[in-house]
Short mmCIF file of C-alpha atoms in Angstrom, two decimals:
data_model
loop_
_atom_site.label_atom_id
_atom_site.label_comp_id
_atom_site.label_asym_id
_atom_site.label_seq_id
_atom_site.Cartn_x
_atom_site.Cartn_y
_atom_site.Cartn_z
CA UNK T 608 0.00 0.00 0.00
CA UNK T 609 0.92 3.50 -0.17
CA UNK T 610 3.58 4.82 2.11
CA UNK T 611 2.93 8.46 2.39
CA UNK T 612 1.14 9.75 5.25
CA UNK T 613 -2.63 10.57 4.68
CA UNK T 614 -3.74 14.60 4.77
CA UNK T 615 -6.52 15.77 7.50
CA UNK T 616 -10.74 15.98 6.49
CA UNK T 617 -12.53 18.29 8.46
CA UNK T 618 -16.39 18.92 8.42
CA UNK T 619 -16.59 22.28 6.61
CA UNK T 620 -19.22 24.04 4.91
CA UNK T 621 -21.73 21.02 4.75
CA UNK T 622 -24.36 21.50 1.59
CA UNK T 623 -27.62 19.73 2.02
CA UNK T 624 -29.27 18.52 -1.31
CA UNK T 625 -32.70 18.57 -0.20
CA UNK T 626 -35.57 18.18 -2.96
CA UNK T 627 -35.52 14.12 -2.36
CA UNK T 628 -39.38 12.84 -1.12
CA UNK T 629 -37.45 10.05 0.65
CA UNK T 630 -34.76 8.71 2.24
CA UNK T 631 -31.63 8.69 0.02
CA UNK T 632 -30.17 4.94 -0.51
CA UNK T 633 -26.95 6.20 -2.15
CA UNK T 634 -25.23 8.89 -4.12
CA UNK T 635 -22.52 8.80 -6.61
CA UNK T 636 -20.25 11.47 -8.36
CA UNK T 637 -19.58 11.91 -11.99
CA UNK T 638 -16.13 10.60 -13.85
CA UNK T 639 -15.10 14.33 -13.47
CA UNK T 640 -16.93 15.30 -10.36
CA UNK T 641 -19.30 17.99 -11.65
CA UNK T 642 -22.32 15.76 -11.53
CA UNK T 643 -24.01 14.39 -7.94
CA UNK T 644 -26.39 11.35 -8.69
CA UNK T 645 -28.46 10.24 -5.78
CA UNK T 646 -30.76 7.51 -5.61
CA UNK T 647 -34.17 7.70 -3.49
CA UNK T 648 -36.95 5.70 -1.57
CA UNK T 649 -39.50 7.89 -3.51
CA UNK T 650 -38.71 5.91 -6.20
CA UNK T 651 -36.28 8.90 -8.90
CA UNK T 652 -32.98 9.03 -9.67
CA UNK T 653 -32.15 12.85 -8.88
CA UNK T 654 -28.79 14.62 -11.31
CA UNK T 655 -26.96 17.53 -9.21
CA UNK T 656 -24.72 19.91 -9.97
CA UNK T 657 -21.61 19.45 -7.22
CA UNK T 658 -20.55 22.99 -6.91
CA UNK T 659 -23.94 25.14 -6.81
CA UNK T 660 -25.97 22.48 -5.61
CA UNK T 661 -28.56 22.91 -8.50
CA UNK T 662 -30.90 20.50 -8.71
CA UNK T 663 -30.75 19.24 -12.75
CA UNK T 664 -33.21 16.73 -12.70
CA UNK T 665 -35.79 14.22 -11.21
CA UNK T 666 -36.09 11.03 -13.18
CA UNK T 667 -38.99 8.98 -12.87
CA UNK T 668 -39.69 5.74 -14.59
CA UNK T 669 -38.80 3.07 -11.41
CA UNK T 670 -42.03 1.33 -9.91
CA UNK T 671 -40.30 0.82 -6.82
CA UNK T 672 -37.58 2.82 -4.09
CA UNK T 673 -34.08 3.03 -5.94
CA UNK T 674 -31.45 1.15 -4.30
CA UNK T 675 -28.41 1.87 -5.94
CA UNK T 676 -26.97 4.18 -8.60
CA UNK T 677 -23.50 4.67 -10.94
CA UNK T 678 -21.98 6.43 -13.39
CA UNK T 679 -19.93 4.43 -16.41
CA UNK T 680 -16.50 5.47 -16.30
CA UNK T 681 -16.68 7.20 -19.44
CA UNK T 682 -19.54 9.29 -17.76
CA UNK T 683 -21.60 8.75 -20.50
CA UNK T 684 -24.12 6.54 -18.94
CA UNK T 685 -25.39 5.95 -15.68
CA UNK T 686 -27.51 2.78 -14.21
CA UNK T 687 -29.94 2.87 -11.09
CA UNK T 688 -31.22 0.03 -9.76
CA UNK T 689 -34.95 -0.53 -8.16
CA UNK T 690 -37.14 -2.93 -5.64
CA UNK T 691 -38.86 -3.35 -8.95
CA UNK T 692 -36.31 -6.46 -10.12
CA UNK T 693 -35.15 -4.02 -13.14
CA UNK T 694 -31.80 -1.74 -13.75
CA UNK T 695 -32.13 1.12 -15.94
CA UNK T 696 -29.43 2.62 -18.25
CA UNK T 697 -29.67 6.19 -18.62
CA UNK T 698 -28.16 8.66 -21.21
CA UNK T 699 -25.73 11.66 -19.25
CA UNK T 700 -26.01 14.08 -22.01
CA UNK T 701 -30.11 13.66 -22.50
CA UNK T 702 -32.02 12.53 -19.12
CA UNK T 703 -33.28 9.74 -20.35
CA UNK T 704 -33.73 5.93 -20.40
CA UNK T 705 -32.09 4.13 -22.84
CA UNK T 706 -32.80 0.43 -21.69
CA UNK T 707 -34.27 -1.46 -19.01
CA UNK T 708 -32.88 -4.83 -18.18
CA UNK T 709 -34.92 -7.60 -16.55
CA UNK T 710 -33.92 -10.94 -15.43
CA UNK T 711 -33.96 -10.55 -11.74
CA UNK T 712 -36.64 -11.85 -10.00
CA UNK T 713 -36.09 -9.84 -6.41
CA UNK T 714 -34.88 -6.62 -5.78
CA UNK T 715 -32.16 -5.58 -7.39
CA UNK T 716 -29.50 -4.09 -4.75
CA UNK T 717 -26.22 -3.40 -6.22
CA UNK T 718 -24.54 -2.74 -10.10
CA UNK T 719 -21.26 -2.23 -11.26
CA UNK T 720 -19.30 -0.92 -14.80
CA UNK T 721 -16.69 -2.63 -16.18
CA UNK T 722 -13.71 -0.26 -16.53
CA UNK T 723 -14.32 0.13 -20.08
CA UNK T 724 -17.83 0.76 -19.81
CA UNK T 725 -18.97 -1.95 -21.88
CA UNK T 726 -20.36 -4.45 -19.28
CA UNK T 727 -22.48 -4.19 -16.23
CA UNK T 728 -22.67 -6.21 -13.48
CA UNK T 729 -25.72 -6.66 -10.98
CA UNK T 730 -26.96 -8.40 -7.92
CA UNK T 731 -29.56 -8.83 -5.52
CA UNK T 732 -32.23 -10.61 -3.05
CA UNK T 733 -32.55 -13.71 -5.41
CA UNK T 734 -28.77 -14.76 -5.02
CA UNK T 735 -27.88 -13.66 -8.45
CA UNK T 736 -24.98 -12.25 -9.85
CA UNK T 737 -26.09 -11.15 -13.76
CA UNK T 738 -23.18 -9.63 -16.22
CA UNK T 739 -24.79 -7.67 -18.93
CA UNK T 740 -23.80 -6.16 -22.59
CA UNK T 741 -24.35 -2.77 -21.94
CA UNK T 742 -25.03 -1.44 -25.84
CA UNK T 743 -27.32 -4.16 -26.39
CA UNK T 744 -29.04 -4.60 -23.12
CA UNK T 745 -28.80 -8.69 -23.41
CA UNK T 746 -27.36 -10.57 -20.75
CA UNK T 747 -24.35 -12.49 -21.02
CA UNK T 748 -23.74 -14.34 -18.28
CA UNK T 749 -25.45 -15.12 -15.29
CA UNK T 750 -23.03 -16.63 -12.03
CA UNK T 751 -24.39 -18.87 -9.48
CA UNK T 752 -22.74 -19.59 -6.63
CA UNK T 753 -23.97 -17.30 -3.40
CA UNK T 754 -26.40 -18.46 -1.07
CA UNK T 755 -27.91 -15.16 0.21
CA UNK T 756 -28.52 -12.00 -1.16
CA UNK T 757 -25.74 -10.58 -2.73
CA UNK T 758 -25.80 -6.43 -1.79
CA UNK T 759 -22.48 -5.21 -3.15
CA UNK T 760 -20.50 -5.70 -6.38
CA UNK T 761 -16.98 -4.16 -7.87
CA UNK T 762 -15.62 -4.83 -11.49
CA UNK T 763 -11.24 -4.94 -10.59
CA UNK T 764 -9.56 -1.99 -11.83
CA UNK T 765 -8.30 -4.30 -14.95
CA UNK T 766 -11.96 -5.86 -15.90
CA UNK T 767 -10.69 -9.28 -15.41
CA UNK T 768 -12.27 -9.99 -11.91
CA UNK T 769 -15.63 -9.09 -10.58
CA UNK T 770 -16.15 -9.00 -6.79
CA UNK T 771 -19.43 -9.61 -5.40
CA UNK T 772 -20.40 -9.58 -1.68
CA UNK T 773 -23.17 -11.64 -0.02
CA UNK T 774 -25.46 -12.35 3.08
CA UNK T 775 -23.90 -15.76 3.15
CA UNK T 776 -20.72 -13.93 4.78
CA UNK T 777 -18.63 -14.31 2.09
CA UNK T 778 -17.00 -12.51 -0.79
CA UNK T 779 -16.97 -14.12 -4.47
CA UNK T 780 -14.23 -13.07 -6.97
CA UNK T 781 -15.67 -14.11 -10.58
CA UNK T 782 -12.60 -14.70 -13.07
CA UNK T 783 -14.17 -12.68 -16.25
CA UNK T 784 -11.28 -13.81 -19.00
CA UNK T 785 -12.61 -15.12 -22.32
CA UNK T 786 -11.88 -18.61 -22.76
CA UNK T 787 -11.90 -18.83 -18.72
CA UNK T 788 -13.18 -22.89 -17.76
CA UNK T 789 -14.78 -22.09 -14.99
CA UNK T 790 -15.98 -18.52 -14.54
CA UNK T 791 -15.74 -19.00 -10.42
CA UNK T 792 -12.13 -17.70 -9.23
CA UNK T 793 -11.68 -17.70 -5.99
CA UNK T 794 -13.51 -16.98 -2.44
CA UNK T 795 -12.21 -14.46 0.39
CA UNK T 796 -13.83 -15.75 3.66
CA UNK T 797 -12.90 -13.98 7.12
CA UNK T 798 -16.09 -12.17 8.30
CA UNK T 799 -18.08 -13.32 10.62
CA UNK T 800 -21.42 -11.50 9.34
CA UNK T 801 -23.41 -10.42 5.85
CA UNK T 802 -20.88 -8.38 3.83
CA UNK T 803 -23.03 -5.02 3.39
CA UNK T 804 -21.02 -3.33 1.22
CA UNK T 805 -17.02 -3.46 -0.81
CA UNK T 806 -14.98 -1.42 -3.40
CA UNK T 807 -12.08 -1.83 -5.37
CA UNK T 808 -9.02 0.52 -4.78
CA UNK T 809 -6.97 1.86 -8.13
CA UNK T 810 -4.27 -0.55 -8.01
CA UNK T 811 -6.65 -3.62 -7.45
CA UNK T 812 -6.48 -3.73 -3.25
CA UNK T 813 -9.91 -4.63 -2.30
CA UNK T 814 -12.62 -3.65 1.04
CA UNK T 815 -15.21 -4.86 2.22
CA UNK T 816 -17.68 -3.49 5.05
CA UNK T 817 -19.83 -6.30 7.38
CA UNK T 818 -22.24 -6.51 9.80
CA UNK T 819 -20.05 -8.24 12.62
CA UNK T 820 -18.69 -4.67 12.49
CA UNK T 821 -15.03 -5.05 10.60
CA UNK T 822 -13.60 -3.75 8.02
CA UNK T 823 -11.27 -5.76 5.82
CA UNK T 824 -8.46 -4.66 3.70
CA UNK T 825 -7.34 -7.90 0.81
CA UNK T 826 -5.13 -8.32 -1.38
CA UNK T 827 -7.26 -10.78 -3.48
CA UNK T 828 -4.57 -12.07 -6.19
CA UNK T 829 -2.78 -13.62 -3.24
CA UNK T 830 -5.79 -13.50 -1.05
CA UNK T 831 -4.44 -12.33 1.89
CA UNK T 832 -5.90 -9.89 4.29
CA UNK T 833 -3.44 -7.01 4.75
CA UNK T 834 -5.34 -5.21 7.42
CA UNK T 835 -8.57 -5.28 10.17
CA UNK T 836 -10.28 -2.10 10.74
CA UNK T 837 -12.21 -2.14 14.48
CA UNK T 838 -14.04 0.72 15.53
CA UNK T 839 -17.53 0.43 14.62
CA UNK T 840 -20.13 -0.27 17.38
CA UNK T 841 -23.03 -1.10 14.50
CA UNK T 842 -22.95 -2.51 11.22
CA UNK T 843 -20.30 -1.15 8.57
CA UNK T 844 -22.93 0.41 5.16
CA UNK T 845 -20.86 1.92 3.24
CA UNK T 846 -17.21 2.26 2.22
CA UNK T 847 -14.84 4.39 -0.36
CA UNK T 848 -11.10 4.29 -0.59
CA UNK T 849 -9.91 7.62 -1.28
CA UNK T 850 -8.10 7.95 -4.51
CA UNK T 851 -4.41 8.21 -3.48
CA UNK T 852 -5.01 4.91 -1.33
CA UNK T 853 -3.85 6.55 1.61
CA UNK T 854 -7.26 6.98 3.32
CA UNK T 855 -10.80 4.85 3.49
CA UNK T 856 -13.80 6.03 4.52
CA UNK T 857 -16.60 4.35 6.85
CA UNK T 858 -19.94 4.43 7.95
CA UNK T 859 -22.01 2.85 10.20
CA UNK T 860 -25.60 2.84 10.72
CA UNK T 861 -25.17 6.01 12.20
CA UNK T 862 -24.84 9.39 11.80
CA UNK T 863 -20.83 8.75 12.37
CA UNK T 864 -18.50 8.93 9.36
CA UNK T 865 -14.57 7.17 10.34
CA UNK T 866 -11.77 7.87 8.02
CA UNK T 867 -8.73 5.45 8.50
CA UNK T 868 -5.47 5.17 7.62
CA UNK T 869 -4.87 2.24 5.37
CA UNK T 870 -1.37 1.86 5.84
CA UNK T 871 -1.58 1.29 9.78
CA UNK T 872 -5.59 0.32 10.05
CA UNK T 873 -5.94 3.20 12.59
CA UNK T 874 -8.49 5.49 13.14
CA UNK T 875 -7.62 8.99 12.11
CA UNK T 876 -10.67 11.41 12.01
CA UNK T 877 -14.47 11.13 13.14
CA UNK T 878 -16.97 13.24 11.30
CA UNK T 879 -20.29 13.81 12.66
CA UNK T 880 -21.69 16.18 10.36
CA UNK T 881 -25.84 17.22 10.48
CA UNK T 882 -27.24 14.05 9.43
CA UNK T 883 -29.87 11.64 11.36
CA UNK T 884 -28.31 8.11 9.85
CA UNK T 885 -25.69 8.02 7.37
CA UNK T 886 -25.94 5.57 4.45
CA UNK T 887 -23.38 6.41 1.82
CA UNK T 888 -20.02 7.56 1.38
CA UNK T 889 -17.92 8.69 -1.67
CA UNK T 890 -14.93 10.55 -2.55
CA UNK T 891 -14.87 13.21 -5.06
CA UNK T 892 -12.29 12.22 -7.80
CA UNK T 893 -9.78 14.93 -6.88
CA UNK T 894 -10.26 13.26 -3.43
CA UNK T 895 -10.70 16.67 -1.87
CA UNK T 896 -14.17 16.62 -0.73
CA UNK T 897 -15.76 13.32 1.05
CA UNK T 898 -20.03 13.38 0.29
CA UNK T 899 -21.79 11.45 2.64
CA UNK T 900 -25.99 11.02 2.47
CA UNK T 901 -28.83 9.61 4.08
CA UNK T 902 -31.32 11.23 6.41
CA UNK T 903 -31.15 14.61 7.76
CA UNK T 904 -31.95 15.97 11.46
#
């Protein structure tokens, strides 16, 4: 991991985006970081603008609360994902649906780009893992394997692994090479609870969040675990490495945010900004500015 020693966040000028007619389930910034996309219980996908705040639009269409949302790398698309089984793809540039994928036959609770934007990658309540062609909207692939819900999925920074996490306490890292035999790589077990949430770091380190209240730092092409975060007195929800490695951010289900030091799995700030509960975290790109959303006081 990175060597240097991690810079100081500070809770500073906290901007509320407010127009959401429910709680928000997660939030996610553009490739360049001048576009906010949150997801909602009322059932839109809302666009902001990061800097003013500006709300640049509501997008109906889900039948159900929106779970999760993302933007393609290439920030050309983005895909929310609904209570309603589906995943919609949606144009950047024109607000609007281009294709909605069904297959899943439960809530769908997590979805996940490729790094070239060509494939997506989803999961939910019915134990399936589905890869999909993202110009065509057909399915490609569909990965058995987890016995419980899966709630959190990562594509590896060089598209040939996806990770998936799962109820069943374990995390599931799919080999995605053409020609592959068998599409199932390898498994990382170690927690001791669901694993809620994990992400991908830029040079391929992996986390993952649970519910016995850990956080684990792998190394997954030599699956070893490289470090334990404790600290959390509920369930870890959400997770984001900053992008210089040196930092990842926590939350709990609370109103809490940790920030940790990767290199020595220590504790180094605690956040407690105006929120009620806390469900998401995310770095901005630049890594200067750490969005967290939920429910407000």
């Amino acid at each position: 991991m990175n060597s240097r020693a991690p810079g100081t966040l500070t809770v500073w000028r906290v901007k509320f985006f407010r127009r959401h007619r429910g709680e928000v389930n997660f939030s996610a910034f553009s490739p360049d970081g001048q576009t906010l996309l949150t997801a909602s219980e009322d059932g839109c996908v809302y666009g902001w603008k990061t800097q003013s705040g500006n709300l640049l639009w509501r997008l109906a269409g889900h039948t159900g609360p929106v779970k999760f949302c993302r933007f393609s790398p290439d920030g050309r698309l983005f895909a929310s994902t609904s209570c309603d089984c589906t995943i919609r793809l949606w144009d950047v540039a024109e607000a609007k649906c281009l294709q909605i994928l069904k297959g899943h036959q439960r809530s769908v609770e997590t979805v996940s780009f490729s790094p070239d934007s060509k494939q997506l990658a989803s999961g939910g309540w019915d134990k399936r893992v589905m890869l999909w062609e993202v110009q065509s909207g057909q399915m490609l692939r569909h990965l058995a394997g987890h016995q419980d819900s899966i709630q959190s999925s990562d594509f590896a920074p060089s598209s040939d692994c996806l990770a998936t996490g799962s109820w069943d306490s374990t995390i599931r890292i799919w080999d995605l090479r053409a020609g592959t035999p068998t599409i199932f790589h390898q498994e990382l077990e170690g927690h001791s609870g669901n694993i809620s949430c994990l992400c991908y770091s830029a040079s391929g380190l992996l986390a993952s969040g649970s519910w016995d209240k850990t956080i684990h730092i792998w190394k997954p092409s030599t699956r070893s675990l490289l470090v334990q975060l404790k600290g959390h007195v509920t369930w870890v929800k959400s997770i984001a490495f900053s992008p210089d490695e040196l930092q990842l951010a926590s939350i709990g289900y609370s109103r809490m945010v940790n920030v940790w030091d990767c290199n020595t799995g220590k504790c180094i700030e605690t956040l407690k900004g105006a929120l009620d509960v806390a469900h998401t975290c995310t770095f901005t790109p630049d890594g200067k500015l750490l969005l967290v959303s939920g429910v407000a006081e």
